[in-house]
PDB file of C-alpha atoms in Angstrom:
ATOM      1  CA  UNK A   1      27.261   3.789  35.970  1.00  0.00           C
ATOM      2  CA  UNK A   2      25.915   3.350  39.504  1.00  0.00           C
ATOM      3  CA  UNK A   3      26.336   6.327  41.845  1.00  0.00           C
ATOM      4  CA  UNK A   4      28.020   8.448  39.189  1.00  0.00           C
ATOM      5  CA  UNK A   5      27.479  12.183  39.448  1.00  0.00           C
ATOM      6  CA  UNK A   6      28.681  14.277  36.540  1.00  0.00           C
ATOM      7  CA  UNK A   7      29.330  17.898  37.475  1.00  0.00           C
ATOM      8  CA  UNK A   8      29.785  20.460  34.751  1.00  0.00           C
ATOM      9  CA  UNK A   9      31.028  23.837  35.891  1.00  0.00           C
ATOM     10  CA  UNK A  10      34.050  26.095  35.885  1.00  0.00           C
ATOM     11  CA  UNK A  11      37.139  25.923  38.003  1.00  0.00           C
ATOM     12  CA  UNK A  12      38.251  29.467  38.724  1.00  0.00           C
ATOM     13  CA  UNK A  13      40.748  31.614  40.537  1.00  0.00           C
ATOM     14  CA  UNK A  14      39.181  34.186  42.855  1.00  0.00           C
ATOM     15  CA  UNK A  15      40.281  37.431  44.462  1.00  0.00           C
ATOM     16  CA  UNK A  16      38.005  37.835  47.502  1.00  0.00           C
ATOM     17  CA  UNK A  17      37.759  40.572  50.093  1.00  0.00           C
ATOM     18  CA  UNK A  18      35.597  40.451  53.220  1.00  0.00           C
ATOM     19  CA  UNK A  19      35.742  42.114  56.631  1.00  0.00           C
ATOM     20  CA  UNK A  20      38.110  39.293  57.637  1.00  0.00           C
ATOM     21  CA  UNK A  21      40.746  40.003  55.013  1.00  0.00           C
ATOM     22  CA  UNK A  22      41.595  39.504  51.379  1.00  0.00           C
ATOM     23  CA  UNK A  23      42.940  36.575  49.401  1.00  0.00           C
ATOM     24  CA  UNK A  24      44.255  36.656  45.846  1.00  0.00           C
ATOM     25  CA  UNK A  25      44.151  33.917  43.232  1.00  0.00           C
ATOM     26  CA  UNK A  26      42.582  31.326  45.497  1.00  0.00           C
ATOM     27  CA  UNK A  27      41.015  28.179  44.032  1.00  0.00           C
ATOM     28  CA  UNK A  28      37.286  28.568  43.392  1.00  0.00           C
ATOM     29  CA  UNK A  29      34.558  28.104  40.803  1.00  0.00           C
ATOM     30  CA  UNK A  30      31.268  26.242  41.151  1.00  0.00           C
ATOM     31  CA  UNK A  31      32.716  23.113  39.561  1.00  0.00           C
ATOM     32  CA  UNK A  32      35.416  22.879  42.221  1.00  0.00           C
ATOM     33  CA  UNK A  33      33.142  23.623  45.183  1.00  0.00           C
ATOM     34  CA  UNK A  34      30.368  21.248  44.124  1.00  0.00           C
ATOM     35  CA  UNK A  35      32.567  18.322  43.110  1.00  0.00           C
ATOM     36  CA  UNK A  36      34.691  18.421  46.276  1.00  0.00           C
ATOM     37  CA  UNK A  37      31.577  18.154  48.454  1.00  0.00           C
ATOM     38  CA  UNK A  38      30.015  15.447  46.259  1.00  0.00           C
ATOM     39  CA  UNK A  39      33.238  13.457  46.534  1.00  0.00           C
ATOM     40  CA  UNK A  40      32.937  13.381  50.331  1.00  0.00           C
ATOM     41  CA  UNK A  41      30.108  10.857  49.807  1.00  0.00           C
ATOM     42  CA  UNK A  42      30.562   7.213  48.742  1.00  0.00           C
ATOM     43  CA  UNK A  43      29.789   8.066  45.120  1.00  0.00           C
ATOM     44  CA  UNK A  44      31.797   8.656  41.955  1.00  0.00           C
ATOM     45  CA  UNK A  45      32.131  12.265  40.879  1.00  0.00           C
ATOM     46  CA  UNK A  46      33.525  13.330  37.511  1.00  0.00           C
ATOM     47  CA  UNK A  47      34.100  17.006  36.809  1.00  0.00           C
ATOM     48  CA  UNK A  48      33.884  18.331  33.262  1.00  0.00           C
ATOM     49  CA  UNK A  49      35.683  21.648  33.177  1.00  0.00           C
ATOM     50  CA  UNK A  50      38.453  23.660  31.597  1.00  0.00           C
ATOM     51  CA  UNK A  51      41.411  25.542  33.035  1.00  0.00           C
ATOM     52  CA  UNK A  52      44.225  27.571  31.562  1.00  0.00           C
ATOM     53  CA  UNK A  53      47.987  27.579  31.479  1.00  0.00           C
ATOM     54  CA  UNK A  54      48.088  29.295  34.882  1.00  0.00           C
ATOM     55  CA  UNK A  55      46.382  26.397  36.673  1.00  0.00           C
ATOM     56  CA  UNK A  56      48.578  25.233  39.518  1.00  0.00           C
ATOM     57  CA  UNK A  57      49.560  21.590  39.987  1.00  0.00           C
ATOM     58  CA  UNK A  58      48.981  21.999  43.727  1.00  0.00           C
ATOM     59  CA  UNK A  59      45.330  22.911  43.088  1.00  0.00           C
ATOM     60  CA  UNK A  60      44.904  19.922  40.807  1.00  0.00           C
ATOM     61  CA  UNK A  61      46.481  17.709  43.468  1.00  0.00           C
ATOM     62  CA  UNK A  62      44.081  19.086  46.080  1.00  0.00           C
ATOM     63  CA  UNK A  63      41.004  18.250  43.988  1.00  0.00           C
ATOM     64  CA  UNK A  64      42.312  14.756  43.299  1.00  0.00           C
ATOM     65  CA  UNK A  65      43.111  14.249  46.999  1.00  0.00           C
ATOM     66  CA  UNK A  66      39.458  15.006  47.800  1.00  0.00           C
ATOM     67  CA  UNK A  67      38.334  12.270  45.406  1.00  0.00           C
ATOM     68  CA  UNK A  68      37.334  14.339  42.372  1.00  0.00           C
ATOM     69  CA  UNK A  69      37.827  12.567  39.034  1.00  0.00           C
ATOM     70  CA  UNK A  70      39.726  15.003  36.808  1.00  0.00           C
ATOM     71  CA  UNK A  71      40.313  12.629  33.906  1.00  0.00           C
ATOM     72  CA  UNK A  72      38.276  14.908  31.663  1.00  0.00           C
ATOM     73  CA  UNK A  73      39.645  18.217  32.887  1.00  0.00           C
ATOM     74  CA  UNK A  74      40.841  20.138  29.837  1.00  0.00           C
ATOM     75  CA  UNK A  75      43.961  22.270  30.181  1.00  0.00           C
ATOM     76  CA  UNK A  76      44.089  24.974  27.522  1.00  0.00           C
ATOM     77  CA  UNK A  77      47.606  26.345  27.158  1.00  0.00           C
ATOM     78  CA  UNK A  78      46.440  29.281  25.034  1.00  0.00           C
ATOM     79  CA  UNK A  79      44.813  31.258  27.853  1.00  0.00           C
ATOM     80  CA  UNK A  80      44.225  31.624  31.578  1.00  0.00           C
ATOM     81  CA  UNK A  81      41.757  30.093  33.999  1.00  0.00           C
ATOM     82  CA  UNK A  82      38.449  31.868  34.663  1.00  0.00           C
ATOM     83  CA  UNK A  83      39.044  34.696  37.147  1.00  0.00           C
ATOM     84  CA  UNK A  84      36.657  36.566  39.444  1.00  0.00           C
ATOM     85  CA  UNK A  85      37.335  39.389  41.894  1.00  0.00           C
ATOM     86  CA  UNK A  86      34.772  40.655  44.368  1.00  0.00           C
ATOM     87  CA  UNK A  87      34.143  42.344  47.696  1.00  0.00           C
ATOM     88  CA  UNK A  88      31.475  41.583  50.325  1.00  0.00           C
ATOM     89  CA  UNK A  89      29.655  44.076  52.524  1.00  0.00           C
ATOM     90  CA  UNK A  90      30.252  44.033  56.272  1.00  0.00           C
ATOM     91  CA  UNK A  91      27.125  41.945  56.927  1.00  0.00           C
ATOM     92  CA  UNK A  92      27.647  39.719  53.837  1.00  0.00           C
ATOM     93  CA  UNK A  93      24.196  40.752  52.603  1.00  0.00           C
ATOM     94  CA  UNK A  94      25.647  41.956  49.303  1.00  0.00           C
ATOM     95  CA  UNK A  95      28.746  41.732  47.203  1.00  0.00           C
ATOM     96  CA  UNK A  96      30.188  43.742  44.350  1.00  0.00           C
ATOM     97  CA  UNK A  97      32.154  42.363  41.439  1.00  0.00           C
ATOM     98  CA  UNK A  98      35.393  44.146  40.719  1.00  0.00           C
ATOM     99  CA  UNK A  99      36.499  42.148  37.725  1.00  0.00           C
ATOM    100  CA  UNK A 100      35.620  39.033  35.749  1.00  0.00           C
ATOM    101  CA  UNK A 101      37.866  37.454  33.123  1.00  0.00           C
ATOM    102  CA  UNK A 102      36.269  34.443  31.435  1.00  0.00           C
ATOM    103  CA  UNK A 103      39.630  33.273  30.113  1.00  0.00           C
ATOM    104  CA  UNK A 104      39.513  29.842  28.502  1.00  0.00           C
ATOM    105  CA  UNK A 105      35.739  29.617  29.041  1.00  0.00           C
ATOM    106  CA  UNK A 106      35.223  32.119  26.216  1.00  0.00           C
ATOM    107  CA  UNK A 107      33.723  30.230  23.267  1.00  0.00           C
ATOM    108  CA  UNK A 108      34.030  26.976  25.203  1.00  0.00           C
ATOM    109  CA  UNK A 109      32.373  23.984  23.524  1.00  0.00           C
ATOM    110  CA  UNK A 110      32.717  21.117  26.032  1.00  0.00           C
ATOM    111  CA  UNK A 111      32.488  17.496  24.940  1.00  0.00           C
ATOM    112  CA  UNK A 112      30.908  14.850  27.179  1.00  0.00           C
ATOM    113  CA  UNK A 113      32.874  11.587  26.839  1.00  0.00           C
ATOM    114  CA  UNK A 114      30.940   8.375  26.217  1.00  0.00           C
ATOM    115  CA  UNK A 115      31.949   6.977  29.604  1.00  0.00           C
ATOM    116  CA  UNK A 116      30.064   9.800  31.373  1.00  0.00           C
ATOM    117  CA  UNK A 117      26.835   9.752  29.384  1.00  0.00           C
ATOM    118  CA  UNK A 118      24.851   7.565  31.793  1.00  0.00           C
ATOM    119  CA  UNK A 119      25.189   9.209  35.220  1.00  0.00           C
ATOM    120  CA  UNK A 120      22.724   8.925  38.070  1.00  0.00           C
ATOM    121  CA  UNK A 121      22.751  12.699  38.472  1.00  0.00           C
ATOM    122  CA  UNK A 122      23.820  15.479  36.116  1.00  0.00           C
ATOM    123  CA  UNK A 123      24.643  18.837  37.692  1.00  0.00           C
ATOM    124  CA  UNK A 124      24.801  21.811  35.348  1.00  0.00           C
ATOM    125  CA  UNK A 125      26.716  24.398  37.332  1.00  0.00           C
ATOM    126  CA  UNK A 126      26.450  28.147  37.041  1.00  0.00           C
ATOM    127  CA  UNK A 127      27.773  29.094  33.602  1.00  0.00           C
ATOM    128  CA  UNK A 128      26.368  30.375  30.308  1.00  0.00           C
ATOM    129  CA  UNK A 129      22.968  28.783  29.466  1.00  0.00           C
ATOM    130  CA  UNK A 130      24.269  28.252  25.923  1.00  0.00           C
ATOM    131  CA  UNK A 131      27.033  26.036  27.284  1.00  0.00           C
ATOM    132  CA  UNK A 132      24.594  24.278  29.651  1.00  0.00           C
ATOM    133  CA  UNK A 133      22.350  23.592  26.655  1.00  0.00           C
ATOM    134  CA  UNK A 134      25.240  22.162  24.633  1.00  0.00           C
ATOM    135  CA  UNK A 135      26.020  19.778  27.501  1.00  0.00           C
ATOM    136  CA  UNK A 136      22.368  18.773  27.847  1.00  0.00           C
ATOM    137  CA  UNK A 137      22.059  17.905  24.157  1.00  0.00           C
ATOM    138  CA  UNK A 138      24.910  15.406  24.382  1.00  0.00           C
ATOM    139  CA  UNK A 139      22.819  13.084  26.595  1.00  0.00           C
ATOM    140  CA  UNK A 140      20.639  10.884  24.396  1.00  0.00           C
ATOM    141  CA  UNK A 141      19.081   9.364  27.522  1.00  0.00           C
ATOM    142  CA  UNK A 142      18.003  11.717  30.286  1.00  0.00           C
ATOM    143  CA  UNK A 143      19.724  10.952  33.612  1.00  0.00           C
ATOM    144  CA  UNK A 144      17.443  10.001  36.538  1.00  0.00           C
ATOM    145  CA  UNK A 145      17.984  13.435  38.096  1.00  0.00           C
ATOM    146  CA  UNK A 146      19.103  16.640  36.395  1.00  0.00           C
ATOM    147  CA  UNK A 147      19.964  19.748  38.389  1.00  0.00           C
ATOM    148  CA  UNK A 148      20.595  23.312  37.209  1.00  0.00           C
ATOM    149  CA  UNK A 149      22.104  26.323  38.948  1.00  0.00           C
ATOM    150  CA  UNK A 150      22.174  29.854  37.560  1.00  0.00           C
ATOM    151  CA  UNK A 151      22.534  33.510  38.552  1.00  0.00           C
ATOM    152  CA  UNK A 152      21.267  37.014  37.844  1.00  0.00           C
ATOM    153  CA  UNK A 153      23.892  37.697  35.189  1.00  0.00           C
ATOM    154  CA  UNK A 154      22.388  35.032  32.937  1.00  0.00           C
ATOM    155  CA  UNK A 155      18.833  36.128  33.762  1.00  0.00           C
ATOM    156  CA  UNK A 156      19.725  39.592  32.545  1.00  0.00           C
ATOM    157  CA  UNK A 157      21.810  38.632  29.522  1.00  0.00           C
ATOM    158  CA  UNK A 158      20.495  35.275  28.227  1.00  0.00           C
ATOM    159  CA  UNK A 159      16.912  34.988  29.457  1.00  0.00           C
ATOM    160  CA  UNK A 160      15.593  33.114  26.417  1.00  0.00           C
ATOM    161  CA  UNK A 161      18.423  30.576  26.492  1.00  0.00           C
ATOM    162  CA  UNK A 162      18.089  30.206  30.250  1.00  0.00           C
ATOM    163  CA  UNK A 163      14.364  29.467  30.079  1.00  0.00           C
ATOM    164  CA  UNK A 164      15.082  26.870  27.411  1.00  0.00           C
ATOM    165  CA  UNK A 165      17.428  24.850  29.627  1.00  0.00           C
ATOM    166  CA  UNK A 166      15.263  25.380  32.736  1.00  0.00           C
ATOM    167  CA  UNK A 167      12.375  23.710  30.899  1.00  0.00           C
ATOM    168  CA  UNK A 168      14.377  20.482  30.605  1.00  0.00           C
ATOM    169  CA  UNK A 169      15.747  19.889  34.101  1.00  0.00           C
ATOM    170  CA  UNK A 170      14.172  18.231  37.143  1.00  0.00           C
ATOM    171  CA  UNK A 171      15.439  20.662  39.760  1.00  0.00           C
ATOM    172  CA  UNK A 172      16.404  24.334  39.684  1.00  0.00           C
ATOM    173  CA  UNK A 173      18.610  25.812  42.417  1.00  0.00           C
ATOM    174  CA  UNK A 174      18.418  29.588  42.726  1.00  0.00           C
ATOM    175  CA  UNK A 175      18.542  32.288  45.389  1.00  0.00           C
ATOM    176  CA  UNK A 176      15.625  34.488  46.388  1.00  0.00           C
ATOM    177  CA  UNK A 177      16.763  37.592  44.494  1.00  0.00           C
ATOM    178  CA  UNK A 178      17.268  35.556  41.328  1.00  0.00           C
ATOM    179  CA  UNK A 179      13.881  33.883  41.782  1.00  0.00           C
ATOM    180  CA  UNK A 180      12.162  37.264  42.061  1.00  0.00           C
ATOM    181  CA  UNK A 181      14.027  38.592  39.031  1.00  0.00           C
ATOM    182  CA  UNK A 182      13.253  35.565  36.884  1.00  0.00           C
ATOM    183  CA  UNK A 183       9.545  35.415  37.741  1.00  0.00           C
ATOM    184  CA  UNK A 184       8.637  39.057  38.420  1.00  0.00           C
ATOM    185  CA  UNK A 185       7.062  37.841  41.650  1.00  0.00           C
ATOM    186  CA  UNK A 186       7.659  39.318  45.095  1.00  0.00           C
ATOM    187  CA  UNK A 187       6.904  36.356  47.372  1.00  0.00           C
ATOM    188  CA  UNK A 188       8.953  33.193  47.660  1.00  0.00           C
ATOM    189  CA  UNK A 189       6.024  30.779  47.343  1.00  0.00           C
ATOM    190  CA  UNK A 190       4.644  32.618  44.310  1.00  0.00           C
ATOM    191  CA  UNK A 191       8.057  32.655  42.672  1.00  0.00           C
ATOM    192  CA  UNK A 192       8.498  28.922  43.284  1.00  0.00           C
ATOM    193  CA  UNK A 193       5.098  28.162  41.741  1.00  0.00           C
ATOM    194  CA  UNK A 194       5.929  30.156  38.621  1.00  0.00           C
ATOM    195  CA  UNK A 195       9.363  28.529  38.354  1.00  0.00           C
ATOM    196  CA  UNK A 196       7.798  25.064  38.470  1.00  0.00           C
ATOM    197  CA  UNK A 197       5.498  26.219  35.700  1.00  0.00           C
ATOM    198  CA  UNK A 198       8.632  26.629  33.553  1.00  0.00           C
ATOM    199  CA  UNK A 199       9.323  22.894  33.737  1.00  0.00           C
ATOM    200  CA  UNK A 200      11.211  21.709  36.852  1.00  0.00           C
ATOM    201  CA  UNK A 201       9.469  19.415  39.341  1.00  0.00           C
ATOM    202  CA  UNK A 202      11.489  20.795  42.230  1.00  0.00           C
ATOM    203  CA  UNK A 203      12.782  24.222  43.161  1.00  0.00           C
ATOM    204  CA  UNK A 204      15.385  25.138  45.769  1.00  0.00           C
ATOM    205  CA  UNK A 205      15.346  28.808  46.756  1.00  0.00           C
ATOM    206  CA  UNK A 206      18.356  29.743  48.859  1.00  0.00           C
ATOM    207  CA  UNK A 207      18.133  32.657  51.280  1.00  0.00           C
ATOM    208  CA  UNK A 208      21.745  32.978  52.355  1.00  0.00           C
ATOM    209  CA  UNK A 209      22.410  32.960  56.077  1.00  0.00           C
ATOM    210  CA  UNK A 210      18.729  32.217  56.732  1.00  0.00           C
ATOM    211  CA  UNK A 211      18.705  28.810  55.027  1.00  0.00           C
ATOM    212  CA  UNK A 212      16.773  27.488  52.048  1.00  0.00           C
ATOM    213  CA  UNK A 213      13.336  26.372  50.853  1.00  0.00           C
ATOM    214  CA  UNK A 214      12.524  23.235  48.861  1.00  0.00           C
ATOM    215  CA  UNK A 215       9.358  23.199  46.765  1.00  0.00           C
ATOM    216  CA  UNK A 216       7.428  20.619  44.774  1.00  0.00           C
ATOM    217  CA  UNK A 217       3.968  21.020  43.271  1.00  0.00           C
ATOM    218  CA  UNK A 218       2.075  20.204  46.453  1.00  0.00           C
ATOM    219  CA  UNK A 219       4.708  20.416  49.212  1.00  0.00           C
ATOM    220  CA  UNK A 220       7.416  22.630  50.578  1.00  0.00           C
ATOM    221  CA  UNK A 221      10.015  22.426  53.314  1.00  0.00           C
ATOM    222  CA  UNK A 222      12.313  24.900  55.028  1.00  0.00           C
ATOM    223  CA  UNK A 223      15.841  24.250  56.277  1.00  0.00           C
ATOM    224  CA  UNK A 224      17.432  26.906  58.496  1.00  0.00           C
ATOM    225  CA  UNK A 225      21.134  27.580  58.118  1.00  0.00           C
ATOM    226  CA  UNK A 226      23.597  25.759  60.358  1.00  0.00           C
ATOM    227  CA  UNK A 227      24.960  28.269  62.916  1.00  0.00           C
ATOM    228  CA  UNK A 228      28.699  28.833  62.604  1.00  0.00           C
ATOM    229  CA  UNK A 229      30.855  30.822  65.004  1.00  0.00           C
ATOM    230  CA  UNK A 230      32.155  33.079  62.266  1.00  0.00           C
ATOM    231  CA  UNK A 231      31.607  33.526  58.545  1.00  0.00           C
ATOM    232  CA  UNK A 232      34.866  34.417  56.837  1.00  0.00           C
ATOM    233  CA  UNK A 233      33.803  34.062  53.204  1.00  0.00           C
ATOM    234  CA  UNK A 234      30.387  32.981  51.818  1.00  0.00           C
ATOM    235  CA  UNK A 235      31.735  32.383  48.307  1.00  0.00           C
ATOM    236  CA  UNK A 236      30.771  28.902  47.112  1.00  0.00           C
ATOM    237  CA  UNK A 237      28.261  28.237  49.893  1.00  0.00           C
ATOM    238  CA  UNK A 238      25.435  27.639  47.418  1.00  0.00           C
ATOM    239  CA  UNK A 239      27.623  25.317  45.337  1.00  0.00           C
ATOM    240  CA  UNK A 240      28.596  23.314  48.433  1.00  0.00           C
ATOM    241  CA  UNK A 241      24.938  23.183  49.446  1.00  0.00           C
ATOM    242  CA  UNK A 242      24.129  21.661  46.072  1.00  0.00           C
ATOM    243  CA  UNK A 243      27.025  19.214  46.385  1.00  0.00           C
ATOM    244  CA  UNK A 244      25.773  17.915  49.730  1.00  0.00           C
ATOM    245  CA  UNK A 245      22.214  17.740  48.404  1.00  0.00           C
ATOM    246  CA  UNK A 246      22.999  15.624  45.337  1.00  0.00           C
ATOM    247  CA  UNK A 247      25.698  13.609  47.112  1.00  0.00           C
ATOM    248  CA  UNK A 248      23.180  12.355  49.658  1.00  0.00           C
ATOM    249  CA  UNK A 249      20.558  11.660  46.992  1.00  0.00           C
ATOM    250  CA  UNK A 250      22.991   9.603  44.944  1.00  0.00           C
ATOM    251  CA  UNK A 251      24.174   7.674  47.984  1.00  0.00           C
ATOM    252  CA  UNK A 252      20.612   6.771  48.984  1.00  0.00           C
ATOM    253  CA  UNK A 253      19.206   6.448  45.419  1.00  0.00           C
ATOM    254  CA  UNK A 254      15.930   7.907  46.603  1.00  0.00           C
ATOM    255  CA  UNK A 255      14.636  10.976  44.773  1.00  0.00           C
ATOM    256  CA  UNK A 256      11.387  11.332  46.681  1.00  0.00           C
ATOM    257  CA  UNK A 257      10.419  14.646  48.242  1.00  0.00           C
ATOM    258  CA  UNK A 258      10.769  13.158  51.731  1.00  0.00           C
ATOM    259  CA  UNK A 259      14.354  12.140  51.021  1.00  0.00           C
ATOM    260  CA  UNK A 260      15.074  15.499  49.420  1.00  0.00           C
ATOM    261  CA  UNK A 261      14.120  17.069  52.745  1.00  0.00           C
ATOM    262  CA  UNK A 262      16.945  15.066  54.346  1.00  0.00           C
ATOM    263  CA  UNK A 263      19.228  16.005  51.456  1.00  0.00           C
ATOM    264  CA  UNK A 264      18.565  19.660  52.299  1.00  0.00           C
ATOM    265  CA  UNK A 265      20.071  19.021  55.722  1.00  0.00           C
ATOM    266  CA  UNK A 266      23.174  17.561  54.111  1.00  0.00           C
ATOM    267  CA  UNK A 267      23.435  20.559  51.817  1.00  0.00           C
ATOM    268  CA  UNK A 268      23.050  22.979  54.704  1.00  0.00           C
ATOM    269  CA  UNK A 269      25.722  21.284  56.788  1.00  0.00           C
ATOM    270  CA  UNK A 270      28.103  21.058  53.814  1.00  0.00           C
ATOM    271  CA  UNK A 271      27.748  24.791  53.207  1.00  0.00           C
ATOM    272  CA  UNK A 272      28.547  25.487  56.862  1.00  0.00           C
ATOM    273  CA  UNK A 273      32.080  24.151  56.420  1.00  0.00           C
ATOM    274  CA  UNK A 274      33.061  26.290  53.453  1.00  0.00           C
ATOM    275  CA  UNK A 275      32.013  29.665  54.907  1.00  0.00           C
ATOM    276  CA  UNK A 276      34.384  29.344  57.862  1.00  0.00           C
ATOM    277  CA  UNK A 277      37.456  30.171  55.763  1.00  0.00           C
ATOM    278  CA  UNK A 278      38.320  31.635  52.372  1.00  0.00           C
ATOM    279  CA  UNK A 279      37.789  29.639  49.209  1.00  0.00           C
ATOM    280  CA  UNK A 280      37.903  25.860  49.593  1.00  0.00           C
ATOM    281  CA  UNK A 281      40.397  25.922  52.463  1.00  0.00           C
ATOM    282  CA  UNK A 282      38.071  24.644  55.151  1.00  0.00           C
ATOM    283  CA  UNK A 283      36.812  21.770  53.014  1.00  0.00           C
ATOM    284  CA  UNK A 284      39.910  19.859  54.064  1.00  0.00           C
ATOM    285  CA  UNK A 285      37.958  19.326  57.301  1.00  0.00           C
ATOM    286  CA  UNK A 286      34.852  17.995  55.531  1.00  0.00           C
ATOM    287  CA  UNK A 287      34.742  14.247  56.127  1.00  0.00           C
ATOM    288  CA  UNK A 288      31.998  11.734  56.752  1.00  0.00           C
ATOM    289  CA  UNK A 289      32.695  11.892  60.484  1.00  0.00           C
ATOM    290  CA  UNK A 290      32.744  15.700  60.725  1.00  0.00           C
ATOM    291  CA  UNK A 291      29.614  15.960  58.607  1.00  0.00           C
ATOM    292  CA  UNK A 292      27.768  13.432  60.755  1.00  0.00           C
ATOM    293  CA  UNK A 293      28.724  15.345  63.899  1.00  0.00           C
ATOM    294  CA  UNK A 294      27.192  18.518  62.540  1.00  0.00           C
ATOM    295  CA  UNK A 295      24.164  16.645  61.200  1.00  0.00           C
ATOM    296  CA  UNK A 296      23.380  15.420  64.707  1.00  0.00           C
ATOM    297  CA  UNK A 297      23.665  18.963  66.044  1.00  0.00           C
ATOM    298  CA  UNK A 298      21.557  20.248  63.166  1.00  0.00           C
ATOM    299  CA  UNK A 299      18.807  17.710  63.765  1.00  0.00           C
ATOM    300  CA  UNK A 300      18.524  18.980  67.332  1.00  0.00           C
ATOM    301  CA  UNK A 301      18.321  22.538  66.044  1.00  0.00           C
ATOM    302  CA  UNK A 302      15.504  21.931  63.564  1.00  0.00           C
ATOM    303  CA  UNK A 303      13.477  20.019  66.145  1.00  0.00           C
ATOM    304  CA  UNK A 304      13.541  23.151  68.240  1.00  0.00           C
ATOM    305  CA  UNK A 305      12.698  25.467  65.346  1.00  0.00           C
ATOM    306  CA  UNK A 306      11.341  23.594  62.305  1.00  0.00           C
ATOM    307  CA  UNK A 307       9.593  26.534  60.639  1.00  0.00           C
ATOM    308  CA  UNK A 308      10.931  29.930  59.530  1.00  0.00           C
ATOM    309  CA  UNK A 309      10.015  32.838  61.734  1.00  0.00           C
ATOM    310  CA  UNK A 310       7.701  35.590  60.453  1.00  0.00           C
ATOM    311  CA  UNK A 311      10.799  37.793  60.271  1.00  0.00           C
ATOM    312  CA  UNK A 312      12.375  35.413  57.753  1.00  0.00           C
ATOM    313  CA  UNK A 313       9.305  35.558  55.530  1.00  0.00           C
ATOM    314  CA  UNK A 314       9.185  39.332  55.817  1.00  0.00           C
ATOM    315  CA  UNK A 315      12.902  39.704  55.081  1.00  0.00           C
ATOM    316  CA  UNK A 316      12.705  37.603  51.937  1.00  0.00           C
ATOM    317  CA  UNK A 317       9.475  38.855  50.448  1.00  0.00           C
ATOM    318  CA  UNK A 318       9.874  41.966  48.386  1.00  0.00           C
ATOM    319  CA  UNK A 319       7.613  44.924  49.083  1.00  0.00           C
TER     320      UNK A 319
END
């Protein structure tokens, strides 16, 4: 199906505390963040996920109102939706997890319906590599672009399974700490080279409030973060980044490195919306018009400062 992006990833309820306050049981999860941003582009986005008996109709209505196809959302009445509780440091440089309840994602064995087996882009969101692998194996024909996101928890607990799925995808999205942990390297460029050696053609290494790097075998590019007046909650920023990145690629149908550089800008701007409020609240303001306004401002910014400063390299290279 033309312009179809299939996103697999959890919908969750989050309890989040930052210096700007605390919210309880707010809609979250990488599947929700990514698919809402993807759906702001003129593409079709289907979310494969599972929620529990506590999932609110108002949250379902919100996702549908943003254009997310929830036809294949499974509602399991035997348990509750995935839950995460965490607290961020004053400078947002770190966060601590208070509690995680996997709920209905325990022993989840998702089924990809026939109607979704020929997407333009497949996004495997941050969840168990075993589940990512089970999704992957249901595609007899590899989609034109496959994207994987992961985190330190899976690096520590399912390294073998994680490396297996990494070897199959076209693009891996990961943050700098995870890249260092996965490769045992201490420099971003060295980590990216080793990650590409595991299979992917492209690597995105996110560096939080400093932006992100895009790597291919012979090229790299840096995108600084979009400056916002205030960060209220960085939860989901990486997922929104990925949503803007793949949304633009699917809209343009150009998977070249040069176009991926532009897609990085879309990802960066998309992430700037979500951090301005808790959860997905501020994504109600993400539209084509609002995104284009920020893209114009962002293009001016990167013309003034296209390369990362030495301080950025020093900050994100381990000693």
